[in-house]
């Protein structure tokens, strides 16, 4: 995957750093070409050689909502959710995007389809992201860049003509650190443009033992009540 420089994304990444009381919210947008580099081509060949798989074989995705009840409903009604399949080739693009974005700290080569979900539509994604920020004290800062954020993504990849996926890492796979409160990972994949836009944002506890509001935090970084939800 080749990283594609994008001035609008770079400007948004610089602005995507919000003070939310006891934690800091940060995010980034990155664009990648689906043209594989030599090392990825080797991995792709090896990856597809496992158990006789081919690039066009399909893997089952998780349901968009990761709750246990929805997952059980999903597994018991597979025919109804045939759209929740992904080709191994597309899955490899998502995995390669993660490898490129988090290189050299993490290796996602062993991830499988059940760690990803396909989002039903862009409106659901936008509403979910907006809701996440509006329920924090950083909602005003986010609101200032919200329209620029979605416009930049749309102009670069045409949201109406792309597939949207979300990564749900295994809880034991700590992508951030012990200070992480929550994190989201979205992929906007355009088969036509052969391009993936990766959008991730997370909230991490601050290093300070005490917040600006004078709320004490113990050595584990825990607090005794929810202070961000309104």
Short mmCIF file of C-alpha atoms in Angstrom, two decimals:
data_model
loop_
_atom_site.label_atom_id
_atom_site.label_comp_id
_atom_site.label_asym_id
_atom_site.label_seq_id
_atom_site.Cartn_x
_atom_site.Cartn_y
_atom_site.Cartn_z
CA UNK A 1 0.00 0.00 0.00
CA UNK A 2 1.42 3.35 -0.99
CA UNK A 3 0.77 6.31 1.29
CA UNK A 4 -0.83 9.18 -0.64
CA UNK A 5 -0.05 12.67 0.57
CA UNK A 6 -3.09 14.91 0.92
CA UNK A 7 -2.82 18.53 2.07
CA UNK A 8 -6.41 18.71 3.38
CA UNK A 9 -5.93 15.55 5.41
CA UNK A 10 -2.69 16.91 6.85
CA UNK A 11 -4.41 20.13 7.90
CA UNK A 12 -7.26 18.21 9.53
CA UNK A 13 -4.82 15.91 11.32
CA UNK A 14 -3.10 18.94 12.82
CA UNK A 15 -6.44 20.24 14.08
CA UNK A 16 -7.70 16.85 15.27
CA UNK A 17 -6.40 17.12 18.82
CA UNK A 18 -8.99 18.03 21.44
CA UNK A 19 -8.79 18.56 25.18
CA UNK A 20 -11.74 16.69 26.68
CA UNK A 21 -11.19 17.17 30.40
CA UNK A 22 -9.64 14.05 31.89
CA UNK A 23 -8.60 12.74 28.50
CA UNK A 24 -7.21 13.85 25.17
CA UNK A 25 -8.91 13.03 21.88
CA UNK A 26 -6.79 12.68 18.76
CA UNK A 27 -7.47 11.44 15.27
CA UNK A 28 -5.99 11.11 11.83
CA UNK A 29 -6.94 10.64 8.20
CA UNK A 30 -4.68 8.74 5.83
CA UNK A 31 -5.02 7.72 2.20
CA UNK A 32 -3.44 4.67 0.60
CA UNK A 33 -3.25 3.35 -2.93
CA UNK A 34 -4.22 -0.31 -3.27
CA UNK A 35 -1.10 -0.96 -5.33
CA UNK A 36 0.85 -3.50 -3.30
CA UNK A 37 4.57 -3.14 -2.69
CA UNK A 38 6.89 -6.12 -3.22
CA UNK A 39 6.75 -7.32 0.40
CA UNK A 40 2.93 -7.13 0.38
CA UNK A 41 2.75 -9.11 -2.86
CA UNK A 42 4.79 -11.89 -1.23
CA UNK A 43 2.58 -11.82 1.86
CA UNK A 44 -0.57 -11.81 -0.29
CA UNK A 45 0.61 -14.90 -2.15
CA UNK A 46 1.50 -16.67 1.09
CA UNK A 47 -1.69 -15.50 2.79
CA UNK A 48 -3.91 -16.84 0.01
CA UNK A 49 -1.97 -20.08 -0.18
CA UNK A 50 -3.18 -21.01 3.29
CA UNK A 51 -5.68 -23.89 3.12
CA UNK A 52 -6.00 -23.46 -0.63
CA UNK A 53 -7.74 -20.08 -0.50
CA UNK A 54 -8.05 -17.81 -3.53
CA UNK A 55 -8.33 -13.97 -3.64
CA UNK A 56 -12.01 -14.23 -4.62
CA UNK A 57 -12.98 -16.46 -1.72
CA UNK A 58 -15.31 -14.81 0.78
CA UNK A 59 -14.94 -14.44 4.52
CA UNK A 60 -17.73 -13.66 6.95
CA UNK A 61 -17.69 -10.26 8.64
CA UNK A 62 -19.01 -9.29 12.04
CA UNK A 63 -22.39 -7.54 12.11
CA UNK A 64 -22.20 -3.72 12.12
CA UNK A 65 -23.27 -3.64 15.76
CA UNK A 66 -20.86 -5.72 17.79
CA UNK A 67 -23.26 -6.54 20.63
CA UNK A 68 -23.63 -10.19 21.64
CA UNK A 69 -27.35 -10.35 20.82
CA UNK A 70 -26.86 -8.93 17.34
CA UNK A 71 -23.92 -11.26 16.75
CA UNK A 72 -26.02 -14.31 17.66
CA UNK A 73 -28.86 -13.10 15.43
CA UNK A 74 -26.35 -12.56 12.65
CA UNK A 75 -24.89 -16.05 12.95
CA UNK A 76 -28.35 -17.65 12.98
CA UNK A 77 -29.49 -15.78 9.86
CA UNK A 78 -26.49 -15.94 7.56
CA UNK A 79 -28.59 -16.02 4.39
CA UNK A 80 -30.20 -12.73 5.38
CA UNK A 81 -26.79 -11.14 5.83
CA UNK A 82 -24.99 -12.32 2.70
CA UNK A 83 -23.87 -8.73 2.16
CA UNK A 84 -21.77 -9.18 5.29
CA UNK A 85 -19.12 -11.00 3.33
CA UNK A 86 -15.79 -9.73 2.14
CA UNK A 87 -13.43 -11.07 -0.50
CA UNK A 88 -10.01 -12.08 0.78
CA UNK A 89 -8.50 -9.58 -1.63
CA UNK A 90 -10.45 -6.66 -0.14
CA UNK A 91 -9.76 -7.95 3.37
CA UNK A 92 -6.06 -7.99 2.55
CA UNK A 93 -6.28 -4.33 1.51
CA UNK A 94 -7.75 -3.46 4.92
CA UNK A 95 -5.12 -5.48 6.76
CA UNK A 96 -2.34 -3.94 4.66
CA UNK A 97 -3.70 -0.47 5.45
CA UNK A 98 -3.47 -1.23 9.17
CA UNK A 99 0.05 -2.59 8.76
CA UNK A 100 1.12 0.53 6.86
CA UNK A 101 -0.53 2.92 9.31
CA UNK A 102 0.82 1.29 12.49
CA UNK A 103 4.18 0.15 11.12
CA UNK A 104 6.48 -0.93 12.75
CA UNK A 105 4.71 -1.33 16.10
CA UNK A 106 2.02 -3.84 15.12
CA UNK A 107 1.47 -6.69 12.69
CA UNK A 108 -2.10 -7.37 11.58
CA UNK A 109 -1.31 -10.16 9.13
CA UNK A 110 -3.20 -12.74 11.18
CA UNK A 111 -6.45 -10.75 11.37
CA UNK A 112 -9.56 -12.36 9.95
CA UNK A 113 -12.92 -11.23 8.61
CA UNK A 114 -14.73 -11.52 11.93
CA UNK A 115 -12.60 -8.66 13.26
CA UNK A 116 -14.15 -6.31 10.69
CA UNK A 117 -17.67 -5.19 9.91
CA UNK A 118 -19.20 -3.53 6.87
CA UNK A 119 -21.17 -0.42 7.72
CA UNK A 120 -24.64 -0.18 6.11
CA UNK A 121 -24.35 3.41 4.88
CA UNK A 122 -22.35 6.60 5.26
CA UNK A 123 -25.14 8.32 7.19
CA UNK A 124 -24.94 5.72 9.96
CA UNK A 125 -21.18 6.22 10.17
CA UNK A 126 -21.43 10.00 10.26
CA UNK A 127 -24.16 9.86 12.90
CA UNK A 128 -22.10 7.47 15.02
CA UNK A 129 -18.95 9.60 14.82
CA UNK A 130 -20.88 12.81 15.46
CA UNK A 131 -22.63 11.25 18.45
CA UNK A 132 -19.34 10.08 19.93
CA UNK A 133 -17.94 13.60 19.91
CA UNK A 134 -21.14 15.36 20.89
CA UNK A 135 -21.18 13.28 24.07
CA UNK A 136 -17.84 14.72 25.15
CA UNK A 137 -16.69 18.14 26.25
CA UNK A 138 -14.86 18.42 22.90
CA UNK A 139 -18.11 18.66 20.93
CA UNK A 140 -17.65 22.35 20.10
CA UNK A 141 -14.11 21.81 18.79
CA UNK A 142 -15.27 18.85 16.71
CA UNK A 143 -18.24 20.80 15.38
CA UNK A 144 -15.83 23.40 13.97
CA UNK A 145 -14.11 20.85 11.72
CA UNK A 146 -16.95 18.37 11.16
CA UNK A 147 -18.07 19.67 7.77
CA UNK A 148 -14.47 19.97 6.57
CA UNK A 149 -13.77 16.41 7.71
CA UNK A 150 -16.56 14.73 5.77
CA UNK A 151 -16.14 17.03 2.78
CA UNK A 152 -12.43 16.19 2.54
CA UNK A 153 -13.13 12.45 2.65
CA UNK A 154 -15.93 12.75 0.09
CA UNK A 155 -13.86 14.84 -2.32
CA UNK A 156 -11.00 12.37 -2.12
CA UNK A 157 -12.85 9.07 -2.43
CA UNK A 158 -16.52 9.78 -3.31
CA UNK A 159 -18.41 8.45 -0.31
CA UNK A 160 -21.46 7.51 -2.37
CA UNK A 161 -19.36 5.07 -4.39
CA UNK A 162 -17.30 3.30 -1.76
CA UNK A 163 -17.58 0.48 0.76
CA UNK A 164 -17.17 1.34 4.43
CA UNK A 165 -15.62 -1.03 6.93
CA UNK A 166 -14.79 -0.86 10.60
CA UNK A 167 -12.08 -2.70 12.51
CA UNK A 168 -12.92 -4.30 15.86
CA UNK A 169 -9.58 -5.36 17.38
CA UNK A 170 -9.44 -8.16 19.87
CA UNK A 171 -9.50 -6.68 23.41
CA UNK A 172 -6.14 -8.33 24.11
CA UNK A 173 -4.67 -6.46 21.13
CA UNK A 174 -3.90 -3.08 22.72
CA UNK A 175 -3.49 -0.82 19.70
CA UNK A 176 -3.06 2.31 21.77
CA UNK A 177 -1.89 1.86 25.35
CA UNK A 178 -3.12 1.29 28.88
CA UNK A 179 -4.42 4.87 28.90
CA UNK A 180 -6.83 4.23 26.04
CA UNK A 181 -10.52 4.78 26.84
CA UNK A 182 -12.01 4.16 23.41
CA UNK A 183 -10.90 4.05 19.80
CA UNK A 184 -12.52 3.74 16.38
CA UNK A 185 -11.08 2.55 13.06
CA UNK A 186 -12.92 3.16 9.77
CA UNK A 187 -11.96 2.31 6.19
CA UNK A 188 -13.49 3.93 3.12
CA UNK A 189 -12.64 1.65 0.21
CA UNK A 190 -13.12 2.68 -3.42
CA UNK A 191 -12.80 -0.24 -5.80
CA UNK A 192 -13.07 2.15 -8.73
CA UNK A 193 -10.25 4.43 -7.55
CA UNK A 194 -8.27 1.54 -6.01
CA UNK A 195 -7.85 3.59 -2.89
CA UNK A 196 -8.48 3.30 0.86
CA UNK A 197 -9.02 6.20 3.25
CA UNK A 198 -8.28 5.23 6.84
CA UNK A 199 -9.94 7.30 9.58
CA UNK A 200 -9.11 6.58 13.20
CA UNK A 201 -9.68 8.54 16.39
CA UNK A 202 -9.22 7.69 20.05
CA UNK A 203 -9.43 9.05 23.59
CA UNK A 204 -6.53 8.57 25.99
CA UNK A 205 -6.24 9.48 29.64
CA UNK A 206 -3.89 12.34 30.33
CA UNK A 207 -0.55 11.82 32.04
CA UNK A 208 -1.34 14.30 34.81
CA UNK A 209 -2.50 12.90 38.14
CA UNK A 210 -5.07 15.64 38.34
CA UNK A 211 -7.18 17.19 35.62
CA UNK A 212 -7.69 20.87 34.99
CA UNK A 213 -11.01 20.57 36.81
CA UNK A 214 -9.28 19.33 39.96
CA UNK A 215 -10.61 15.78 39.65
CA UNK A 216 -8.19 13.29 41.15
CA UNK A 217 -7.11 10.26 39.15
CA UNK A 218 -5.48 7.30 40.84
CA UNK A 219 -2.33 5.52 39.67
CA UNK A 220 -4.35 3.23 37.39
CA UNK A 221 -5.82 6.25 35.64
CA UNK A 222 -9.33 5.37 36.76
CA UNK A 223 -12.00 7.75 37.96
CA UNK A 224 -15.04 6.90 40.01
CA UNK A 225 -17.74 8.34 37.77
CA UNK A 226 -18.51 9.25 34.17
CA UNK A 227 -17.53 12.84 33.58
CA UNK A 228 -17.72 13.08 29.79
CA UNK A 229 -21.20 11.80 29.06
CA UNK A 230 -23.76 14.61 29.15
#
